[in-house]
CSV table of C-alpha atoms (C1' of nucleotides) in Angstrom, one decimal:
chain,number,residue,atom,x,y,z
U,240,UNK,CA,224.7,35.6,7.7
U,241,UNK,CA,226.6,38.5,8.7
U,242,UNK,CA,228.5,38.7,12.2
U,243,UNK,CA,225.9,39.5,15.1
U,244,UNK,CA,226.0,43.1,16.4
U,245,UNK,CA,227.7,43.0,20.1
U,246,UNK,CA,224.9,44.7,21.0
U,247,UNK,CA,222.2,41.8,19.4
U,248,UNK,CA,224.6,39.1,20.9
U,249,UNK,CA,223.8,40.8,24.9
U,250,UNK,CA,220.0,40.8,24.1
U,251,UNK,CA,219.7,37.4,23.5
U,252,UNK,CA,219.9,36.4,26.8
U,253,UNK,CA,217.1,38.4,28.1
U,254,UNK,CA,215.2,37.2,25.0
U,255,UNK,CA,215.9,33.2,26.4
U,256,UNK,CA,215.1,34.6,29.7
U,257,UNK,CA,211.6,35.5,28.7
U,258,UNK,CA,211.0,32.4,26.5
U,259,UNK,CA,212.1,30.5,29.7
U,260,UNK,CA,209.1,31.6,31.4
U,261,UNK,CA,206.4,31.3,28.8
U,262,UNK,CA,207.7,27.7,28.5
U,263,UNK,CA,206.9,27.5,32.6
U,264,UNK,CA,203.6,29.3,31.5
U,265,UNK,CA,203.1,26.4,29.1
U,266,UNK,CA,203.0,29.2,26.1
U,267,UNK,CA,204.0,27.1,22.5
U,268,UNK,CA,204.1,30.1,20.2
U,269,UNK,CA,204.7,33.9,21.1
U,270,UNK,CA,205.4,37.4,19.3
U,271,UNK,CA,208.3,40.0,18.7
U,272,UNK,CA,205.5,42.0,20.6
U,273,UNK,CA,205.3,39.8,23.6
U,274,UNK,CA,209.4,38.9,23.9
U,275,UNK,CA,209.2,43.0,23.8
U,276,UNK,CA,207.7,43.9,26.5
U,277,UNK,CA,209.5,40.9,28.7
U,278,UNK,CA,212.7,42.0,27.6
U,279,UNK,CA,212.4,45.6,28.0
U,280,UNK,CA,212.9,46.7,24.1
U,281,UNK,CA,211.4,47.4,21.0
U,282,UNK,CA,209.3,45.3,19.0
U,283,UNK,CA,211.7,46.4,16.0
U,284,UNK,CA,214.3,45.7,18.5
U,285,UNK,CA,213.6,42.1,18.8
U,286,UNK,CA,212.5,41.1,15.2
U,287,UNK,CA,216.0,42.9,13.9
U,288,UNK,CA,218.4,41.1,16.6
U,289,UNK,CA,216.3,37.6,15.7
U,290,UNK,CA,216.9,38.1,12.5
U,291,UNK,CA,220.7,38.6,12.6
U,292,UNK,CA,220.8,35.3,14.0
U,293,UNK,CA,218.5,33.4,11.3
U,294,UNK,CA,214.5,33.2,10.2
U,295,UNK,CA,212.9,31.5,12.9
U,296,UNK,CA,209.8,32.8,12.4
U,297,UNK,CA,206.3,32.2,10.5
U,298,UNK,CA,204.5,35.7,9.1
U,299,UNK,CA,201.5,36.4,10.0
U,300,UNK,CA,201.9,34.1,13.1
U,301,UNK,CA,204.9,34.6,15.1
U,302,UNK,CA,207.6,32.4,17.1
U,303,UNK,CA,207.4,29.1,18.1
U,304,UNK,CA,208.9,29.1,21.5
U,305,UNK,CA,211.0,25.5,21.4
U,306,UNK,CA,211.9,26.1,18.1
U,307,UNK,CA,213.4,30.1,19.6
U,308,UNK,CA,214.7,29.0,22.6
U,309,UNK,CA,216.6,25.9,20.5
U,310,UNK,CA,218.1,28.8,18.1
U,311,UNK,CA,219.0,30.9,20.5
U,312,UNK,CA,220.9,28.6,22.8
U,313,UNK,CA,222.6,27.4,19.5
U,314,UNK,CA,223.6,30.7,18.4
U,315,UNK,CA,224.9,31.3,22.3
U,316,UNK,CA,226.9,27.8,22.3
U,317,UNK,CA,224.6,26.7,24.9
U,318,UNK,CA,224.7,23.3,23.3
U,319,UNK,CA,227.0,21.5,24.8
U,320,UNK,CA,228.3,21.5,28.5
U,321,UNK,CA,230.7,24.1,29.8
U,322,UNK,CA,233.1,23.2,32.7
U,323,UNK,CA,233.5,26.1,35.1
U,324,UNK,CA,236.7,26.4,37.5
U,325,UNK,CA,235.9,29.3,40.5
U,326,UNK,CA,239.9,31.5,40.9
U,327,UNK,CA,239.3,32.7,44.5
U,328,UNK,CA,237.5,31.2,47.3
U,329,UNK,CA,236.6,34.1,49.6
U,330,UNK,CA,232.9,34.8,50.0
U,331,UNK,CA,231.8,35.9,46.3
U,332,UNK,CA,234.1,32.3,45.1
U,333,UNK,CA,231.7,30.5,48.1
U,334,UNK,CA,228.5,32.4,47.0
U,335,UNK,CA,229.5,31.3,43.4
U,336,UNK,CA,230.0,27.8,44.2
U,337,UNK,CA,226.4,27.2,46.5
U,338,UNK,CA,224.8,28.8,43.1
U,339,UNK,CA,222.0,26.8,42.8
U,340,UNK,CA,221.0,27.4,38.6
U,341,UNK,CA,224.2,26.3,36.9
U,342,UNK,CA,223.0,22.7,35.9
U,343,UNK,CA,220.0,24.7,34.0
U,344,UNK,CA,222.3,26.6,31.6
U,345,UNK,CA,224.4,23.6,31.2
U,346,UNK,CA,227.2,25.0,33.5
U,347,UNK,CA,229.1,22.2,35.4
U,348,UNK,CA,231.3,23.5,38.3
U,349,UNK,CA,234.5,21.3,38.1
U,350,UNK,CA,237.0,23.0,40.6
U,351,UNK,CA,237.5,26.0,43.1
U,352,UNK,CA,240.9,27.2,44.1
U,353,UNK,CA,242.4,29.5,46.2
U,354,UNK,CA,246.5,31.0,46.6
U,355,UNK,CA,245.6,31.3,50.3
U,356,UNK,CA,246.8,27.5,51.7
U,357,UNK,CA,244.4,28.1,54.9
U,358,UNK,CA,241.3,28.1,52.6
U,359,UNK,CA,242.7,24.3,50.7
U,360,UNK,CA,240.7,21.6,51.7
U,361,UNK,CA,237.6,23.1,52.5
U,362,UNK,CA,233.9,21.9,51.5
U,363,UNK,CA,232.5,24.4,49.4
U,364,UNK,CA,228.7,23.1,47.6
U,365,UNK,CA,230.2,20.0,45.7
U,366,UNK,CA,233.5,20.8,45.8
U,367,UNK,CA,236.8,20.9,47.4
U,368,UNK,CA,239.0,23.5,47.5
U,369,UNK,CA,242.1,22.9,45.9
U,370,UNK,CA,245.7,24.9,45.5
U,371,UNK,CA,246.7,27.0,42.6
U,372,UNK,CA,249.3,24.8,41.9
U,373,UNK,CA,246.9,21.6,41.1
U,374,UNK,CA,245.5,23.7,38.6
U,375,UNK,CA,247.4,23.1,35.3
U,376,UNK,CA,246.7,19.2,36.2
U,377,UNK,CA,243.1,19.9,36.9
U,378,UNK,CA,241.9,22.2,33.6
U,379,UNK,CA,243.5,19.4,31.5
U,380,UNK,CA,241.7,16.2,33.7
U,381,UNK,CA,238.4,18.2,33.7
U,382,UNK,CA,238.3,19.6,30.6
U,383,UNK,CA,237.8,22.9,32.2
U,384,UNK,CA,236.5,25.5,29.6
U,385,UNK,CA,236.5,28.8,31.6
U,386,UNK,CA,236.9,30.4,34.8
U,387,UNK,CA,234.9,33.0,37.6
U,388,UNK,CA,237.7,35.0,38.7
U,389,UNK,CA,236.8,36.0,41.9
U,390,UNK,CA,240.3,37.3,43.5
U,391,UNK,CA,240.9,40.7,45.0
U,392,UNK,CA,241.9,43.4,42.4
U,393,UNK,CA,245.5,43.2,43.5
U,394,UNK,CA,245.9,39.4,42.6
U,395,UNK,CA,243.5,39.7,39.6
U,396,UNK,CA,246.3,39.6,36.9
U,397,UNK,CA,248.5,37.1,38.6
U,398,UNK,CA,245.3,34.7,39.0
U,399,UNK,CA,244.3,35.5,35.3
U,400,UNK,CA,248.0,34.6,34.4
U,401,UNK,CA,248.1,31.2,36.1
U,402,UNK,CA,244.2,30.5,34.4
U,403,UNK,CA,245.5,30.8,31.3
U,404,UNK,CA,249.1,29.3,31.6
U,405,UNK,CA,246.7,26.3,32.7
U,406,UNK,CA,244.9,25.9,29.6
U,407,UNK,CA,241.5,28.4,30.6
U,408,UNK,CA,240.5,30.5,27.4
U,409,UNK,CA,237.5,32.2,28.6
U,410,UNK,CA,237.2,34.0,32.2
U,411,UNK,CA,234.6,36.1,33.9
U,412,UNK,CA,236.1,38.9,35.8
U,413,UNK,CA,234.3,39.4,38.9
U,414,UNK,CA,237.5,41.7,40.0
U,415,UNK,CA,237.2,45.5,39.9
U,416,UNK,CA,240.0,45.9,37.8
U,417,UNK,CA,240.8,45.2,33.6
U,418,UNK,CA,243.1,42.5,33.1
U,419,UNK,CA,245.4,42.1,29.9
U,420,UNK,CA,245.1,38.4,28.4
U,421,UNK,CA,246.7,37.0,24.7
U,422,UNK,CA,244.7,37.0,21.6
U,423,UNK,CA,242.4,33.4,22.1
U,424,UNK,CA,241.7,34.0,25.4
U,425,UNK,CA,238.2,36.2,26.1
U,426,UNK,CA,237.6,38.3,29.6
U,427,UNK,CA,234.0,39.5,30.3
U,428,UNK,CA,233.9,41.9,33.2
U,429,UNK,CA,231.1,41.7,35.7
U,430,UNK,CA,231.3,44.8,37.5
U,431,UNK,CA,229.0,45.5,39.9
U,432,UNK,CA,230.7,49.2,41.5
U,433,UNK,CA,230.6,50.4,38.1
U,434,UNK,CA,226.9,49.6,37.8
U,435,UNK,CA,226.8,51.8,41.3
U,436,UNK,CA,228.6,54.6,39.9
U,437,UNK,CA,226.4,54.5,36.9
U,438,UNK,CA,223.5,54.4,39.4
U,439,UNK,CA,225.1,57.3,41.5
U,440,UNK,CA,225.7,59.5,38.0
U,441,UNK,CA,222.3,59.5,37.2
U,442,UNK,CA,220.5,59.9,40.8
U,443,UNK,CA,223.2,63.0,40.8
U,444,UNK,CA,222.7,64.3,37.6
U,445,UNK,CA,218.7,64.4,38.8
U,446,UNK,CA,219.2,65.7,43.1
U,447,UNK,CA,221.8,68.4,41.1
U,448,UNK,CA,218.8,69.7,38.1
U,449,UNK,CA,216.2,69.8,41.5
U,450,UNK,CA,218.6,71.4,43.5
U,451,UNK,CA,219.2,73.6,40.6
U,452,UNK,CA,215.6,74.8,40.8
U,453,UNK,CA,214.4,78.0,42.8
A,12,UNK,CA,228.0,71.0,28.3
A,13,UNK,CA,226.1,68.9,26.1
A,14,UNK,CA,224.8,65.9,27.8
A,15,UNK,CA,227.3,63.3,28.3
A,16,UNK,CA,226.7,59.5,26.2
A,17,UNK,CA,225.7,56.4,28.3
A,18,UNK,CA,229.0,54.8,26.8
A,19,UNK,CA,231.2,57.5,28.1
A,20,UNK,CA,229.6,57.1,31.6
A,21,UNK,CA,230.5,54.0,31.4
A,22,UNK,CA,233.9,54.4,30.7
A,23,UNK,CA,234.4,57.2,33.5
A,24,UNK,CA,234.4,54.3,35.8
A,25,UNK,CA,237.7,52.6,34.6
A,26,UNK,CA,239.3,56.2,34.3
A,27,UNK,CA,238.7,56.7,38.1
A,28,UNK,CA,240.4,53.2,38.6
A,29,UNK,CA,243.8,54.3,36.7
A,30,UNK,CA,243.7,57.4,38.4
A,31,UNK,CA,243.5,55.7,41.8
A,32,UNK,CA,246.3,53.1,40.9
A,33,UNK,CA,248.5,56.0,39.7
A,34,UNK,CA,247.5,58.0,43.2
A,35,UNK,CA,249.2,55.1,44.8
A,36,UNK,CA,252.0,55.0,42.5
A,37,UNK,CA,252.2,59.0,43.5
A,38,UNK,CA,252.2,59.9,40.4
A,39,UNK,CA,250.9,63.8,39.9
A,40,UNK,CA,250.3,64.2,35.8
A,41,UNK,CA,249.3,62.0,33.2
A,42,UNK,CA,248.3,61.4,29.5
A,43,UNK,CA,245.1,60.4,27.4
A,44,UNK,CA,248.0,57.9,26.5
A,45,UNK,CA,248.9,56.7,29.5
A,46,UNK,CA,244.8,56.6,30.8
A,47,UNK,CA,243.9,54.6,27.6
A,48,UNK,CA,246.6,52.3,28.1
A,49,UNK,CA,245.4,51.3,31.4
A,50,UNK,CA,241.5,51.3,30.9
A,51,UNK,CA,242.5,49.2,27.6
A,52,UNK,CA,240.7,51.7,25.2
A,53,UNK,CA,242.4,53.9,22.4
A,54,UNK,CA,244.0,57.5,23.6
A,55,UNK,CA,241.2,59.1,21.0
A,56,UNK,CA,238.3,58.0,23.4
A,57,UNK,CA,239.7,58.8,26.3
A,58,UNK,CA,240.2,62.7,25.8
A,59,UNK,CA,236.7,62.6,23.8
A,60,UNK,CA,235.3,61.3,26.9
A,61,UNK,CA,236.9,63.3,29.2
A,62,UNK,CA,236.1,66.8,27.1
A,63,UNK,CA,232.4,65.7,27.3
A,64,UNK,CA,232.4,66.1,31.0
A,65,UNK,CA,234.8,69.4,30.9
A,66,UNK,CA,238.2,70.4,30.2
A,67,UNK,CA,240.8,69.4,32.8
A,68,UNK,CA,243.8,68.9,30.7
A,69,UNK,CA,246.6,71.5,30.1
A,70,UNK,CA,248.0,71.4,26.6
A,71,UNK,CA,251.0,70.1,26.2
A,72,UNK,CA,251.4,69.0,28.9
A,73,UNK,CA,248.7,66.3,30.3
A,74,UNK,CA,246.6,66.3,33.2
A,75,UNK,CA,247.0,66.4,36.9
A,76,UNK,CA,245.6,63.3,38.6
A,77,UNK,CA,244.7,65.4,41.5
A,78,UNK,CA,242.3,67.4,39.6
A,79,UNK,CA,240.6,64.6,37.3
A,80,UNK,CA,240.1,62.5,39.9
A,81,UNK,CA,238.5,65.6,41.7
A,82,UNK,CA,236.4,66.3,38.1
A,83,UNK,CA,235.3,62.7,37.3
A,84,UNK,CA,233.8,61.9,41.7
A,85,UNK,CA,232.0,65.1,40.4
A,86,UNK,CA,230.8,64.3,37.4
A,87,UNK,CA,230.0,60.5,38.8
A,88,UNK,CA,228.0,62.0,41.6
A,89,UNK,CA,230.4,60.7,44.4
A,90,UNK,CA,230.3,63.8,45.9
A,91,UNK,CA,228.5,63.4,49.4
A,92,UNK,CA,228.1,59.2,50.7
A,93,UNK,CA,225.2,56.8,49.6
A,94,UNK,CA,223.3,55.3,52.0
A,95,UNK,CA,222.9,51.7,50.6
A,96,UNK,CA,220.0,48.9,52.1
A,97,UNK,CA,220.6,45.1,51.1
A,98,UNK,CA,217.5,43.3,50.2
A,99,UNK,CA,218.1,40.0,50.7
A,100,UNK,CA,220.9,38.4,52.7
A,101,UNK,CA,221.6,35.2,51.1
A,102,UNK,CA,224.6,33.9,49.9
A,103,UNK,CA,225.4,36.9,47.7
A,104,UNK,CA,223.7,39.4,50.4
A,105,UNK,CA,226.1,38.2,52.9
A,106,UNK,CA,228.9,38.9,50.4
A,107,UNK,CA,228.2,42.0,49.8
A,108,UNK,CA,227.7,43.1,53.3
A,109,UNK,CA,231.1,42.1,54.4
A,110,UNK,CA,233.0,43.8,51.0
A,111,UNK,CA,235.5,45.9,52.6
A,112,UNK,CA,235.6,48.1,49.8
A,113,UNK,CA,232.9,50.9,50.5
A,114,UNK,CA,233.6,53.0,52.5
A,115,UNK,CA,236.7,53.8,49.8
A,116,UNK,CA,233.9,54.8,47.4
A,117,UNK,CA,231.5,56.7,49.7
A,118,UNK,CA,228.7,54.1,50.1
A,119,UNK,CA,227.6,53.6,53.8
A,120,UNK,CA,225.6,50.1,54.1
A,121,UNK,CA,222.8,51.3,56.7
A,122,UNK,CA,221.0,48.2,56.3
A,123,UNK,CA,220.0,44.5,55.4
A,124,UNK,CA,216.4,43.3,54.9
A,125,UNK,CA,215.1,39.7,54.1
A,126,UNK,CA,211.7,38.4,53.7
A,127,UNK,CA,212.2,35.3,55.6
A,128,UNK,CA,211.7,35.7,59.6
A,129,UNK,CA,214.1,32.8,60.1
A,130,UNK,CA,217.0,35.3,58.6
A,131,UNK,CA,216.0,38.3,60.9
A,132,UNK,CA,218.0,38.8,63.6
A,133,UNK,CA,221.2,37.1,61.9
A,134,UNK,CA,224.1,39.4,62.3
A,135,UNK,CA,226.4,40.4,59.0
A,136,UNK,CA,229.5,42.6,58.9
A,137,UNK,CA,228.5,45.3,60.8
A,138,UNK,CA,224.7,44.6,60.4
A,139,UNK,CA,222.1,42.7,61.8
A,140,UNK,CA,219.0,41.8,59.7
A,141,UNK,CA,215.9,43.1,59.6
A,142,UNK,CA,212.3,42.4,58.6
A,143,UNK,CA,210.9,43.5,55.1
A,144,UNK,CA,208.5,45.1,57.0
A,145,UNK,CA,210.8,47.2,58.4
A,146,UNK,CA,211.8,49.1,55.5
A,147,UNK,CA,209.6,51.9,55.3
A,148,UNK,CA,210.7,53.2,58.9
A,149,UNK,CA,214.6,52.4,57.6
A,150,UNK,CA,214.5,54.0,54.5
A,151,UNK,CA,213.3,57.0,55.8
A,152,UNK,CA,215.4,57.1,59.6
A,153,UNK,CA,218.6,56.5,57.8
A,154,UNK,CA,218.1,58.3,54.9
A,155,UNK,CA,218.6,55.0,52.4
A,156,UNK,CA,219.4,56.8,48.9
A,157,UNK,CA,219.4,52.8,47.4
A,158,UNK,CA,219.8,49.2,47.2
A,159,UNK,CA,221.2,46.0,46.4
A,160,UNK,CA,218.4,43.6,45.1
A,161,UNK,CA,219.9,40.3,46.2
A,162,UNK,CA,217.0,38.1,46.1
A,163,UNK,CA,215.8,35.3,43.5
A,164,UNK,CA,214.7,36.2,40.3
A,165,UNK,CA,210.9,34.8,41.5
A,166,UNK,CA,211.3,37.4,44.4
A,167,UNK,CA,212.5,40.3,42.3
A,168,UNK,CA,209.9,42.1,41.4
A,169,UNK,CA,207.6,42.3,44.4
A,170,UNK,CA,211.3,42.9,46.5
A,171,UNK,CA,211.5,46.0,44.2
A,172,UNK,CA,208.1,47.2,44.8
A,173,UNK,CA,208.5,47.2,48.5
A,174,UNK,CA,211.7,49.1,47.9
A,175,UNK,CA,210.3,51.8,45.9
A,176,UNK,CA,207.2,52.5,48.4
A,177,UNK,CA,209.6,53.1,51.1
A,178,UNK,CA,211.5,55.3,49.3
A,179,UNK,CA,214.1,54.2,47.5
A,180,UNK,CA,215.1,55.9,44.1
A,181,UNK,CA,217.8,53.4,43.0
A,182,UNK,CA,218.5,50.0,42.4
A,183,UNK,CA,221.4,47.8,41.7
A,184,UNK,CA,219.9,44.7,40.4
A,185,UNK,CA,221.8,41.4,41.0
A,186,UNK,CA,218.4,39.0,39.9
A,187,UNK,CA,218.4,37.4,36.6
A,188,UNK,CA,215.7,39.4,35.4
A,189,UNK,CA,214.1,42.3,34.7
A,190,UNK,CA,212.1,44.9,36.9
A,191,UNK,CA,209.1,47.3,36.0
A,192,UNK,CA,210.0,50.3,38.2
A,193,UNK,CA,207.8,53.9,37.4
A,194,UNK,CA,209.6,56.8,36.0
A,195,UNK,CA,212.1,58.6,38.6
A,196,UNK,CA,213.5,55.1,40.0
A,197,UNK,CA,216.4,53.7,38.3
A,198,UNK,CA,217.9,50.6,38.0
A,199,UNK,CA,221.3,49.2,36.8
A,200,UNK,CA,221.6,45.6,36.4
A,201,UNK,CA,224.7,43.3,37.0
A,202,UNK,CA,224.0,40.5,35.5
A,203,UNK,CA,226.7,37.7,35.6
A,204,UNK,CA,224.7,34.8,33.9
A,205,UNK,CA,224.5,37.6,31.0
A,206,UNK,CA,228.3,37.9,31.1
A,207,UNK,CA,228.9,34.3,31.2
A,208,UNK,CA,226.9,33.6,28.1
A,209,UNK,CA,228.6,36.3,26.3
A,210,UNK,CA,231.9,34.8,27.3
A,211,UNK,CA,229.9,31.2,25.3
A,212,UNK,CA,229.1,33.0,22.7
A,213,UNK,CA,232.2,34.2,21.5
A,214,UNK,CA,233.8,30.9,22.5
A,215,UNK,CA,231.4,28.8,21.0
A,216,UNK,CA,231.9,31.0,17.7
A,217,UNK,CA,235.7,30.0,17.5
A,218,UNK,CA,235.4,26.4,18.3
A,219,UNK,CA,233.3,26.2,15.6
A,220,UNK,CA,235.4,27.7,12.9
A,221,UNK,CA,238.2,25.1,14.5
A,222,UNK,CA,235.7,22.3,13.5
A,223,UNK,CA,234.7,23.6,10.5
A,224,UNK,CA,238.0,23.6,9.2
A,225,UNK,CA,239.1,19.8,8.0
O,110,DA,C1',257.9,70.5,21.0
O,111,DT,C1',254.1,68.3,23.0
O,112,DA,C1',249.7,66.7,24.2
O,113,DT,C1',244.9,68.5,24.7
O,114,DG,C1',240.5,69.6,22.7
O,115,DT,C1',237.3,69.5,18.7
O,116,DG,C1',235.1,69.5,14.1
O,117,DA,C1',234.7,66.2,10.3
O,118,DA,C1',234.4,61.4,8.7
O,119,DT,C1',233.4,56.9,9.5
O,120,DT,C1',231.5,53.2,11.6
O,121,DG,C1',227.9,51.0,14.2
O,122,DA,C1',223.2,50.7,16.3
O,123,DT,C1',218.4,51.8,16.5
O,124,DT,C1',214.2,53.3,14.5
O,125,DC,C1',211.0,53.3,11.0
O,126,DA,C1',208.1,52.0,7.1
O,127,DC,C1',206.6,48.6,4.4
O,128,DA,C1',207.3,44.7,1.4
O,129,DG,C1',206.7,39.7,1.7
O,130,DC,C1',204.7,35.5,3.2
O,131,DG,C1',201.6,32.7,5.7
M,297,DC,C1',194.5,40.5,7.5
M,298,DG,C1',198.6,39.7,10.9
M,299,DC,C1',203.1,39.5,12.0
M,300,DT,C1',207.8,38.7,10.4
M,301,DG,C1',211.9,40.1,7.9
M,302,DT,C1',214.5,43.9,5.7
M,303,DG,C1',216.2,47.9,3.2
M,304,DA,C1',216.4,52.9,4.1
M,305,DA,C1',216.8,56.7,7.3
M,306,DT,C1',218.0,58.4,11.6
M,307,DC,C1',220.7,58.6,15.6
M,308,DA,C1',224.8,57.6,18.4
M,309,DA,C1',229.5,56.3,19.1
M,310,DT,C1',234.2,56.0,17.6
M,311,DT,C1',238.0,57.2,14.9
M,312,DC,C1',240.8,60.4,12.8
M,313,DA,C1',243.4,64.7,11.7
M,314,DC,C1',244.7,68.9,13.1
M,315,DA,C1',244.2,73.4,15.1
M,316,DT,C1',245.3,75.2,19.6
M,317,DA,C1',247.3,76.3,23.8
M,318,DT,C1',251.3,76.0,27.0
DNA sequence: ATATGTGAATTGATTCACAGCG
DNA sequence: CGCTGTGAATCAATTCACATAT
């Protein structure tokens, strides 16, 4: 039971994606071929990341879909709830908050704040948005595990600093911008104009090879 | 001028980001040191990456920010503007349209689409929404180079095929799922529910060596 | 002297082919 | 026979050491 690729470990959400809709389609067993072709990868692909993670397989026959999608979560630590706190109530915090598929992936909003004392008090979805300063008080009453930082880039660091001075050791970085943290605390970015400029780079890279032609 | 890795376009992204932040700083040189420090990766990767895309450096002496920045919106494509189309102006549609950030980067929004008549007309930023059925005539008019896909994951697909019959070449997907999308269309997925259980699975990793110890 | 650019070495990920088990 | 699980081989990415240019 060596430690799961990085690369496996990103997989194996698109793997409980596609379960997640052969359990809608009422499917009890399925293939590495199948998850495959849902997933976007190789057969190999699939049976090699599974297998990093355990056997949960029969030979000859395949998966059994609750007994996958009961590994997986395990292996994700989707067995337990997680207590989310939203850093930043401007209108990715709000979009955040109105969510509507948390509950499903055992993802229990607990708090929203904001540095800006105009946005405190208002109704966002479920909750009330409260002042920076309430959050030390807050992550310890709510158990709250980890945070959507959704500041600008500018107060990213300063907001990441007060999560983690609270007691938050895991945050996803909605900011365009890296953010230094200690060692126990874990920052996954969610960069969506580096996704463009990946998008740009290869539209380019193809108008530039056309252009290039006579 | 090999072709350049996927995980050194990846990274050209972050380097752009120093580079602006040491623009405002008005600073004129740099270091691989200096770059790697900043886009958190080692000073080895960095001038690996940038020799992939040319060689911009001067020996001894560094490189001048003027002149990578100029190299790397080259290399990225960001060249000439984008124009980007929203498809679907919910929560997160509505987000996106009023991000002031842009126009900074060369994308031009020229336009927000939604299947649901009860949406059209609604007026965004500096955009008032339109009809699916619209698209074709949009895409084409204002020369739409690609889009946001900011619709439910049930809607994805079939919100990706209209986008691809009128035109569109490129696709930043913000569904929780995958699309099918013929050769010559790409797509580029940010996926925050991915991030998030990423961010569980390393947590969930040390909280159980924590319990497993007596 | 100093910091880039690059071949060589190492590490990691993917692909393959097939052994193993129902 | 069918499909999983896995060692071996290939491919890609990262790290390193140093030659090279100013």
């Amino acid at each position: 039971m060596a430690s799961i690729p990085t690369a496996t470990v990103g997989r194996l959400v698109t793997y409980l994606r596609a379960l997640a809709e052969l359990e809608e389609e009422q499917s009890e067993k399925t293939s590495s071929d199948e998850l495959a072709r849902r997933a976007q990868v190789s057969a190999f692909q699939v049976r090699k990341d599974l297998a990093y993670c355990g056997r949960f397989g029969t030979r000859g026959s395949g998966y059994q879909v609750a007994v996958l999608v009961r590994e997986l979560r395990r292996v994700l630590g989707l067995t337990r709830p997680w207590h989310v706190a939203i850093m930043g109530m401007g209108r990715l915090g709000q979009a955040l908050a109105d969510y509507p598929n948390f509950d499903q992936y055992d993802f229990l909003l607990r708090g929203a704040f904001d540095a800006d004392a105009r946005k405190v008090g208002m109704v966002v979805g479920s909750m009330t948005v409260a002042h920076v300063d309430a959050l030390p008080e807050a992550v310890t009453r709510d158990a709250i595990d980890l945070a959507f930082l959704t500041v600008p880039a500018g107060a990213a660091q300063s907001a990441a600093d007060a999560l983690i001075a609270a007691g938050v050791r895991g945050i996803l970085n909605f900011a365009p911008t890296m953010i230094d943290v200690p060692d126990g605390v874990r920052v996954e970015p969610v960069d969506f104009l580096a996704g463009l400029q990946r998008l740009t780079f290869h539209m380019g890279a193809r108008a530039s090879e056309a252009a290039v032609s006579p």
